[in-house]
mmCIF file of C-alpha atoms in Angstrom:
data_model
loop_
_atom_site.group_PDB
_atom_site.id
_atom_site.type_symbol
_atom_site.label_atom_id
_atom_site.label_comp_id
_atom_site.label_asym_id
_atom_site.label_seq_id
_atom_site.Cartn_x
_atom_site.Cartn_y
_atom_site.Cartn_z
ATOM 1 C CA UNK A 1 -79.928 -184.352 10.453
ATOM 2 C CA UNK A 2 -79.103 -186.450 13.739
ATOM 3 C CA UNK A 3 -75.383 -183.998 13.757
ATOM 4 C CA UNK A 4 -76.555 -181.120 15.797
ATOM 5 C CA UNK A 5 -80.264 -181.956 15.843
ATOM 6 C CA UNK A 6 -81.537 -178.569 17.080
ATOM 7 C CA UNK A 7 -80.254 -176.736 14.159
ATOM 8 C CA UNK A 8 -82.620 -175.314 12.015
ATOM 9 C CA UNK A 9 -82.927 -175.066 8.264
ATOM 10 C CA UNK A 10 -81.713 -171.749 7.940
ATOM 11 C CA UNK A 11 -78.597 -172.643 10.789
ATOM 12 C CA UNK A 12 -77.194 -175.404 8.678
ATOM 13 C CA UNK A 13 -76.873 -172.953 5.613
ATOM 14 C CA UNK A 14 -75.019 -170.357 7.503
ATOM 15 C CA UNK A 15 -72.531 -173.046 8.567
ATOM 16 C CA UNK A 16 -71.817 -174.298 4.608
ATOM 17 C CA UNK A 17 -71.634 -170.568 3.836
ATOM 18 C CA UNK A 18 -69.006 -170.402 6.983
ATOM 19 C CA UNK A 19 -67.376 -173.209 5.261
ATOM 20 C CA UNK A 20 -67.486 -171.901 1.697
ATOM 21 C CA UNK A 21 -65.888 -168.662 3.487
ATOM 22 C CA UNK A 22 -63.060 -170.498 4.967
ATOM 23 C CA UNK A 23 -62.281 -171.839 2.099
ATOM 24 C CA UNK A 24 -62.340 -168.906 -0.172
ATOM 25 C CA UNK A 25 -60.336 -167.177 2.708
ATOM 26 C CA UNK A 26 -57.609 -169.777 3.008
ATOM 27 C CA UNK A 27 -56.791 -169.509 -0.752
ATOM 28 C CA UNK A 28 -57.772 -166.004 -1.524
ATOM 29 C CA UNK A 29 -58.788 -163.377 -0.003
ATOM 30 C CA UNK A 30 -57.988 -164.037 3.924
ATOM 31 C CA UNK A 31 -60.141 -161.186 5.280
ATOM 32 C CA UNK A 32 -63.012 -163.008 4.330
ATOM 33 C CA UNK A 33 -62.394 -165.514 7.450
ATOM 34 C CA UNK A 34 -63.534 -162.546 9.741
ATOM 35 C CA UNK A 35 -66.486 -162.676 8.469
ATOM 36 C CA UNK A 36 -66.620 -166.527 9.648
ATOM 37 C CA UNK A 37 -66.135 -165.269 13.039
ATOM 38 C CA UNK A 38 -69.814 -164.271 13.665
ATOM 39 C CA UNK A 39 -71.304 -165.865 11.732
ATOM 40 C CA UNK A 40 -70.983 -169.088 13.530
ATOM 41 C CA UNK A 41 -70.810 -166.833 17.067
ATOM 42 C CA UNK A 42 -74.474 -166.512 16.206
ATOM 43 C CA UNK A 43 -75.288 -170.114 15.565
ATOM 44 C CA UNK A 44 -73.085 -171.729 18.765
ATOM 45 C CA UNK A 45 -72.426 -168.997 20.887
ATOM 46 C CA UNK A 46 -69.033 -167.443 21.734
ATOM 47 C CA UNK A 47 -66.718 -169.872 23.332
ATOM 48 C CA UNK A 48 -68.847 -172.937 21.544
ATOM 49 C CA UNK A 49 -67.999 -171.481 17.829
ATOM 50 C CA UNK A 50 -64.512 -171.889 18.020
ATOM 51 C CA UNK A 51 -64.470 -175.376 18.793
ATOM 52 C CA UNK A 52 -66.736 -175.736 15.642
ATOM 53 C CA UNK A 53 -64.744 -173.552 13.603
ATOM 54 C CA UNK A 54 -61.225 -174.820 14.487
ATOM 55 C CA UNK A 55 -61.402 -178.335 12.973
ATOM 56 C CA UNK A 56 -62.787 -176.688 9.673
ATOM 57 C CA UNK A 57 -60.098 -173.759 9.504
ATOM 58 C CA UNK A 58 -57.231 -176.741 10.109
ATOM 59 C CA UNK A 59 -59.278 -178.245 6.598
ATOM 60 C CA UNK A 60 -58.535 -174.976 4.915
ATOM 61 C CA UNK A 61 -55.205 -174.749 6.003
ATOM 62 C CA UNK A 62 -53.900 -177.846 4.284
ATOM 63 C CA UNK A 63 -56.119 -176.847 1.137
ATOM 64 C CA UNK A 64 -53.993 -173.346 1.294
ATOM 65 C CA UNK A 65 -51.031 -175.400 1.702
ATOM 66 C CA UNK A 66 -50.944 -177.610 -1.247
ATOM 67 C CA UNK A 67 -51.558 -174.062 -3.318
ATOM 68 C CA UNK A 68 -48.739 -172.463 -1.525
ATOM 69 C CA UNK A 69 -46.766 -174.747 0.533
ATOM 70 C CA UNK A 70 -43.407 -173.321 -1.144
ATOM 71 C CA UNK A 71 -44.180 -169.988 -1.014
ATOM 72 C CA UNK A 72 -42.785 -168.445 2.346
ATOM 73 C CA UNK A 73 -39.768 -166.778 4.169
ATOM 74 C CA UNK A 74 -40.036 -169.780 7.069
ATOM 75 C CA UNK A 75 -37.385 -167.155 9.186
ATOM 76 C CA UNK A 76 -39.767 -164.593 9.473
ATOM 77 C CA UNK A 77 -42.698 -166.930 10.980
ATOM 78 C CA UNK A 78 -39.840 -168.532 13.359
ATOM 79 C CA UNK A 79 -39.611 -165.890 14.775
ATOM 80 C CA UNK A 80 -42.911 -165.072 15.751
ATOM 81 C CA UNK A 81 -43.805 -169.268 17.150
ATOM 82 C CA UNK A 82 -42.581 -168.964 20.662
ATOM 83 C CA UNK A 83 -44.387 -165.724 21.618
ATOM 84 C CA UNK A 84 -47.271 -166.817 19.628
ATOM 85 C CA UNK A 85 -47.452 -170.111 21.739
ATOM 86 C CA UNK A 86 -47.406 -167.888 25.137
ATOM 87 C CA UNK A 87 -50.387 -165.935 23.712
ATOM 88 C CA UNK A 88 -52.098 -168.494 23.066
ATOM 89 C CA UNK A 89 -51.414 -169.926 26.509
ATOM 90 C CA UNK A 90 -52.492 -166.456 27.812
ATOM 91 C CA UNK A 91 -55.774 -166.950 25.963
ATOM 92 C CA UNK A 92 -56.648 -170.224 27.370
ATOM 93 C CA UNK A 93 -55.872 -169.443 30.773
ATOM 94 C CA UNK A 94 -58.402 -166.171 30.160
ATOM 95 C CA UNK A 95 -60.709 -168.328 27.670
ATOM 96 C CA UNK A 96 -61.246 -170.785 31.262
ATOM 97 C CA UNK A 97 -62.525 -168.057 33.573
ATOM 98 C CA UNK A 98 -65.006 -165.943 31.355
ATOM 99 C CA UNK A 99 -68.974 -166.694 30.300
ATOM 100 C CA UNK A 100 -69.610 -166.732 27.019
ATOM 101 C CA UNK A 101 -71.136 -162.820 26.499
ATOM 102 C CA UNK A 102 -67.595 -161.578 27.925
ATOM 103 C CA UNK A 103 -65.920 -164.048 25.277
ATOM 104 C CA UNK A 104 -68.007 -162.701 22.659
ATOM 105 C CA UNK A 105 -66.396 -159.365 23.599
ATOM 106 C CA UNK A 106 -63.289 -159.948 23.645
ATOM 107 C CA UNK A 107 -63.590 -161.528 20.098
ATOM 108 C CA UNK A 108 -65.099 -158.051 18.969
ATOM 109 C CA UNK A 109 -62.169 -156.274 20.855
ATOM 110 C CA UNK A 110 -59.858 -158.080 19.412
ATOM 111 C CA UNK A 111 -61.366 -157.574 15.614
ATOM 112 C CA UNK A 112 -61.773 -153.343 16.466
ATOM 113 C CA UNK A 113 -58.068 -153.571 17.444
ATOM 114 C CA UNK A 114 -57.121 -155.386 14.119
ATOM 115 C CA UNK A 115 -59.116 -153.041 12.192
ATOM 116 C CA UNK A 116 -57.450 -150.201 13.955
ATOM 117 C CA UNK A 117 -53.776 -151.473 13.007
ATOM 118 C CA UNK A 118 -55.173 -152.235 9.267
ATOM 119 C CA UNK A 119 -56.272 -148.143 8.728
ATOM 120 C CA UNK A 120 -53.377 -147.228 10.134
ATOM 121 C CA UNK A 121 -50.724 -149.399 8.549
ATOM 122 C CA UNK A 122 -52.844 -148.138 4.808
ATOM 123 C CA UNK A 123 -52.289 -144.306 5.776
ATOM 124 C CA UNK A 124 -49.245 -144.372 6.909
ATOM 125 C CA UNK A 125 -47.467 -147.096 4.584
ATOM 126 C CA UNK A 126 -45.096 -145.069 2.856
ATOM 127 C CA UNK A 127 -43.044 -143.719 6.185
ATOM 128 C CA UNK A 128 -43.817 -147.518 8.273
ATOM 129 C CA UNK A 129 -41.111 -149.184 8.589
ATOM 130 C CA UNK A 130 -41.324 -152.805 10.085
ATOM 131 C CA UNK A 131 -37.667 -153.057 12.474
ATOM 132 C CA UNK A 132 -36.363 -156.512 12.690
ATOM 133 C CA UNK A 133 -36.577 -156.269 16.814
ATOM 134 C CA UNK A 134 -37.390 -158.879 19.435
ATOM 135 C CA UNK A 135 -39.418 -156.915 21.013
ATOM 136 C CA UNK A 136 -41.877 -156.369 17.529
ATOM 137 C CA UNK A 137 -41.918 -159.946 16.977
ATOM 138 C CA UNK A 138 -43.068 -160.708 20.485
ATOM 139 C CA UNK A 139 -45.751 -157.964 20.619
ATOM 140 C CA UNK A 140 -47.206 -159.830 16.981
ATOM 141 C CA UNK A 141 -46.579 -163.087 18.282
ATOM 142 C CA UNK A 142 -48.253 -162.601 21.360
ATOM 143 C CA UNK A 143 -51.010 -160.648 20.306
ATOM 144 C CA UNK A 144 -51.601 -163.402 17.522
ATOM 145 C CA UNK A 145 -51.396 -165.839 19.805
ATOM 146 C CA UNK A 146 -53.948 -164.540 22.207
ATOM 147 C CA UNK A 147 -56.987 -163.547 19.350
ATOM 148 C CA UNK A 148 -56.249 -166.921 17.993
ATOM 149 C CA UNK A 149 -57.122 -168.268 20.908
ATOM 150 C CA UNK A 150 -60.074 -166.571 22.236
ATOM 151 C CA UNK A 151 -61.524 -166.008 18.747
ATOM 152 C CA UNK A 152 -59.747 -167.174 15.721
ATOM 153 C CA UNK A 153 -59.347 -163.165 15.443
ATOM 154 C CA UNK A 154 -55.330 -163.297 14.505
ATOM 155 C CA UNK A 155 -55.726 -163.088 10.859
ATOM 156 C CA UNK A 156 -56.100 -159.382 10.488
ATOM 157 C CA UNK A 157 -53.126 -158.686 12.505
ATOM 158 C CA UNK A 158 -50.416 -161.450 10.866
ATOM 159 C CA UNK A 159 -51.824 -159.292 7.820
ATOM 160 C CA UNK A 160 -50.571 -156.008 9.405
ATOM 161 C CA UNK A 161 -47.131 -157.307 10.077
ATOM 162 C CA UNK A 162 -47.080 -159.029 6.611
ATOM 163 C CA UNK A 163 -48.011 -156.305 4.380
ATOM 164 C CA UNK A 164 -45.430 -153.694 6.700
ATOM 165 C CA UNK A 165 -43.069 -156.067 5.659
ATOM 166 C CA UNK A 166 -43.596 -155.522 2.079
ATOM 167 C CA UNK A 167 -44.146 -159.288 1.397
ATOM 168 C CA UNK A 168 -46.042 -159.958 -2.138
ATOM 169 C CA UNK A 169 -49.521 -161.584 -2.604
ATOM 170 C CA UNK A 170 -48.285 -164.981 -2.782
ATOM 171 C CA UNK A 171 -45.831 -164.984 -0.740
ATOM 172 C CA UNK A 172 -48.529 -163.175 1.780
ATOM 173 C CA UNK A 173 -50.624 -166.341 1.068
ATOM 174 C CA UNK A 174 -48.312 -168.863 1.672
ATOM 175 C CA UNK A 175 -46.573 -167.635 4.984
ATOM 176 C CA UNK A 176 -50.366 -167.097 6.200
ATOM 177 C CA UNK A 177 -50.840 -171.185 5.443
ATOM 178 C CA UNK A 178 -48.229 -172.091 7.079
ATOM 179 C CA UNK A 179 -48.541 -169.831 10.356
ATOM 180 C CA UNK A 180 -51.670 -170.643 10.718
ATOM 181 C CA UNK A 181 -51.364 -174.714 10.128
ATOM 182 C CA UNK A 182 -48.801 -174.649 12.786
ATOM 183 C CA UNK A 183 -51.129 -172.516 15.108
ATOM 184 C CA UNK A 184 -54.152 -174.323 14.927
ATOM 185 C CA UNK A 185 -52.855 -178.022 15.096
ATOM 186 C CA UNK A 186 -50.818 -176.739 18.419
ATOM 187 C CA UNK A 187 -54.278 -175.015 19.512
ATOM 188 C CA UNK A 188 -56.446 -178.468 18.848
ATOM 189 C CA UNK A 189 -55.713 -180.859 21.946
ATOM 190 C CA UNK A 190 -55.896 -177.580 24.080
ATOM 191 C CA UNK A 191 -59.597 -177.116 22.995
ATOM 192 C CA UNK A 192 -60.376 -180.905 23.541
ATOM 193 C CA UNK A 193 -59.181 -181.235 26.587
ATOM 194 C CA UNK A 194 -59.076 -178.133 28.068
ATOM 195 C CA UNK A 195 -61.770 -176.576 27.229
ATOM 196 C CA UNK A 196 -63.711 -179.449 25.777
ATOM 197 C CA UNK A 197 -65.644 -177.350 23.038
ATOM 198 C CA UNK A 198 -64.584 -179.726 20.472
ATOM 199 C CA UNK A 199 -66.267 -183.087 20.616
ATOM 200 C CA UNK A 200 -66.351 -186.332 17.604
ATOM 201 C CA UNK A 201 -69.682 -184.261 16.762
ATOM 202 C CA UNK A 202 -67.811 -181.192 15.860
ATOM 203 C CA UNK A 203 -65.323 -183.255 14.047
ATOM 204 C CA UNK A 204 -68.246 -184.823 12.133
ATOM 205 C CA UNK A 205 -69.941 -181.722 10.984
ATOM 206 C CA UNK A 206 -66.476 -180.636 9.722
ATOM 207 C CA UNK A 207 -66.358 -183.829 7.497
ATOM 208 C CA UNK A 208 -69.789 -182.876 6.073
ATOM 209 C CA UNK A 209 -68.164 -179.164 5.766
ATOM 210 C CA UNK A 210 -65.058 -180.189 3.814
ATOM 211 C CA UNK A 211 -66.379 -180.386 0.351
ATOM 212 C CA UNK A 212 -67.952 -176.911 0.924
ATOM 213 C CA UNK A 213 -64.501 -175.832 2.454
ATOM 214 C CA UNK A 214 -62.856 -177.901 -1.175
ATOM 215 C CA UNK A 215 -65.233 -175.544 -3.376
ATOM 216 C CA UNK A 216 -64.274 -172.554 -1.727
ATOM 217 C CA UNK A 217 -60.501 -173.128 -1.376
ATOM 218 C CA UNK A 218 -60.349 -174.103 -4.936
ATOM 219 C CA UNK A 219 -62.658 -170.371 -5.922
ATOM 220 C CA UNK A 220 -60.366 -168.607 -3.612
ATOM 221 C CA UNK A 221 -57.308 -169.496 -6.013
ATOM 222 C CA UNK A 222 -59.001 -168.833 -8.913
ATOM 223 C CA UNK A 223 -60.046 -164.917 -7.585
ATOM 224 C CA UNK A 224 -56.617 -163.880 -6.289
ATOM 225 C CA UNK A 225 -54.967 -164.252 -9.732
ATOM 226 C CA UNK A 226 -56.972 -161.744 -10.935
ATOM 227 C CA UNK A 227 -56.607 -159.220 -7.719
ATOM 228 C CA UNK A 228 -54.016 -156.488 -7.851
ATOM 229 C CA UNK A 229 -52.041 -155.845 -4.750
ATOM 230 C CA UNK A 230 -53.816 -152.410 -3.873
ATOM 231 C CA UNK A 231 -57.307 -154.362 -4.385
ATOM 232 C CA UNK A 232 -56.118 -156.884 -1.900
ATOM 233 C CA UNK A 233 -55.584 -154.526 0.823
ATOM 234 C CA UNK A 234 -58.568 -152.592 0.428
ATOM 235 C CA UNK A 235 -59.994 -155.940 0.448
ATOM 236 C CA UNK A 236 -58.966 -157.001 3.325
ATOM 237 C CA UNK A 237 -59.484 -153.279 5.526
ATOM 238 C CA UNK A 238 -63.037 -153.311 4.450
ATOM 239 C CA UNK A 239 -63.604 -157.198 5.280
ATOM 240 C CA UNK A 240 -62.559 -156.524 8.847
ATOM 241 C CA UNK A 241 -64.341 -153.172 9.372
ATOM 242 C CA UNK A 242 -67.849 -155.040 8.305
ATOM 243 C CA UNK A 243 -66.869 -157.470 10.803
ATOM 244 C CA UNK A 244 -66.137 -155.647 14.011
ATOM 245 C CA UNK A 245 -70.091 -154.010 12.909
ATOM 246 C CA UNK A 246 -71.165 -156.825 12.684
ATOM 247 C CA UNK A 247 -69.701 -158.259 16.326
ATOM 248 C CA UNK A 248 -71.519 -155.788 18.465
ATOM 249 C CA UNK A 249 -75.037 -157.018 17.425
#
């Protein structure tokens, strides 16, 4: 294929299972998009993968949103935007200065620390209680913001402060969609001109990706019907634990 002519055989598969992932993920069961995170770490490198990865997840997004564009409490992501913008602008300014072995770190960091808040939110569910405090919503927000940035890591913890919340499957799914939209489109021109890990080549391969991304978006709605609420948690804990394994080699 003259898109990305040094990848091998076995390279292009793992980036249409990526894409199947995402899609699945963005519908279903969101955990699943950690698993994206290496995977594609492993084909491009650290820094590289998220420009290839962006342009696909901003695919899934608007797949997740025509399933569950009218499913969310808009007030509660509001107040998370303008701290997750200045983590994200944390992350770019750190994303600048660091070679790609450090960045592949920090994305493993950032998944342990997710995976941390996950166990911790299951055990000790029944006494959490999520207060309605600026200084919560900044500490999310930020924190979102900045593994976003540096690895498209922020899904595990938007779960955290979702499920301490108490918010329901769909609803879950559809404030996800559109957090995540917003976030993404806002961190595109950053990573094109910034950072200048996305390219027309990456937005190319993405084309070739989005019927793979279509399959596993519509799969993903079809599973989480049939997924009870305790399921989906577990789900999502053990997702992220295989992950941060998986980082460190």
């Amino acid at each position: 294929m003259e898109i990305f002519p040094d990848l091998e055989l076995v390279q292009w598969l793992w980036v249409i299972f990526a894409a199947l992932l995402i899609g699945v993920s963005k519908t279903g069961i969101s955990g699943l998009l950690t698993l994206v995170i290496p995977i594609l770490a492993a084909v491009f490198g650290g820094k590289a993968s998220t420009g290839i990865i962006l342009p696909m997840l901003i695919v899934g997004d608007v797949f997740a949103l025509f399933y569950y564009k009218h499913n969310a409490k808009r007030e509660d992501i509001l107040k998370l935007l303008p701290w997750t913008f200045m983590g994200l602008i944390f992350g770019l300014i750190i994303g600048g200065y660091i070679n790609d072995e450090q960045f592949k770190s920090l994305i493993a960091l950032s998944v342990l620390l997710c995976l941390f808040l996950l166990i911790y939110f299951e055990k000790k569910s029944d006494q959490l209680k999520i207060p309605d405090k600026t200084w919560l919503h900044a500490s999310v927000g930020i924190l979102s913001g900045f593994t976003s940035m540096i690895g498209n890591a922020a899904g595990p913890i938007f779960s955290v402060y979702l499920l301490a919340k108490g918010v329901d499957k769909v609803n879950f799914l559809g404030m996800t969609a559109w957090f995540f939209f917003i976030v993404n489109v806002t961190k595109l021109p950053m990573q094109v001109f910034i950072w200048h890990n996305i390219t027309v080549q990456t937005f190319v391969l993405t084309g070739i990706m989005i019927p793979f991304i279509g399959i596993g978006a519509v799969f993903g709605a079809f599973i989480i019907k049939r997924i009870n609420e305790k399921a989906f948690r577990y789900l999502i804990i053990v997702m992220t634990a295989i992950v941060s394994v998986k980082l460190f080699f």
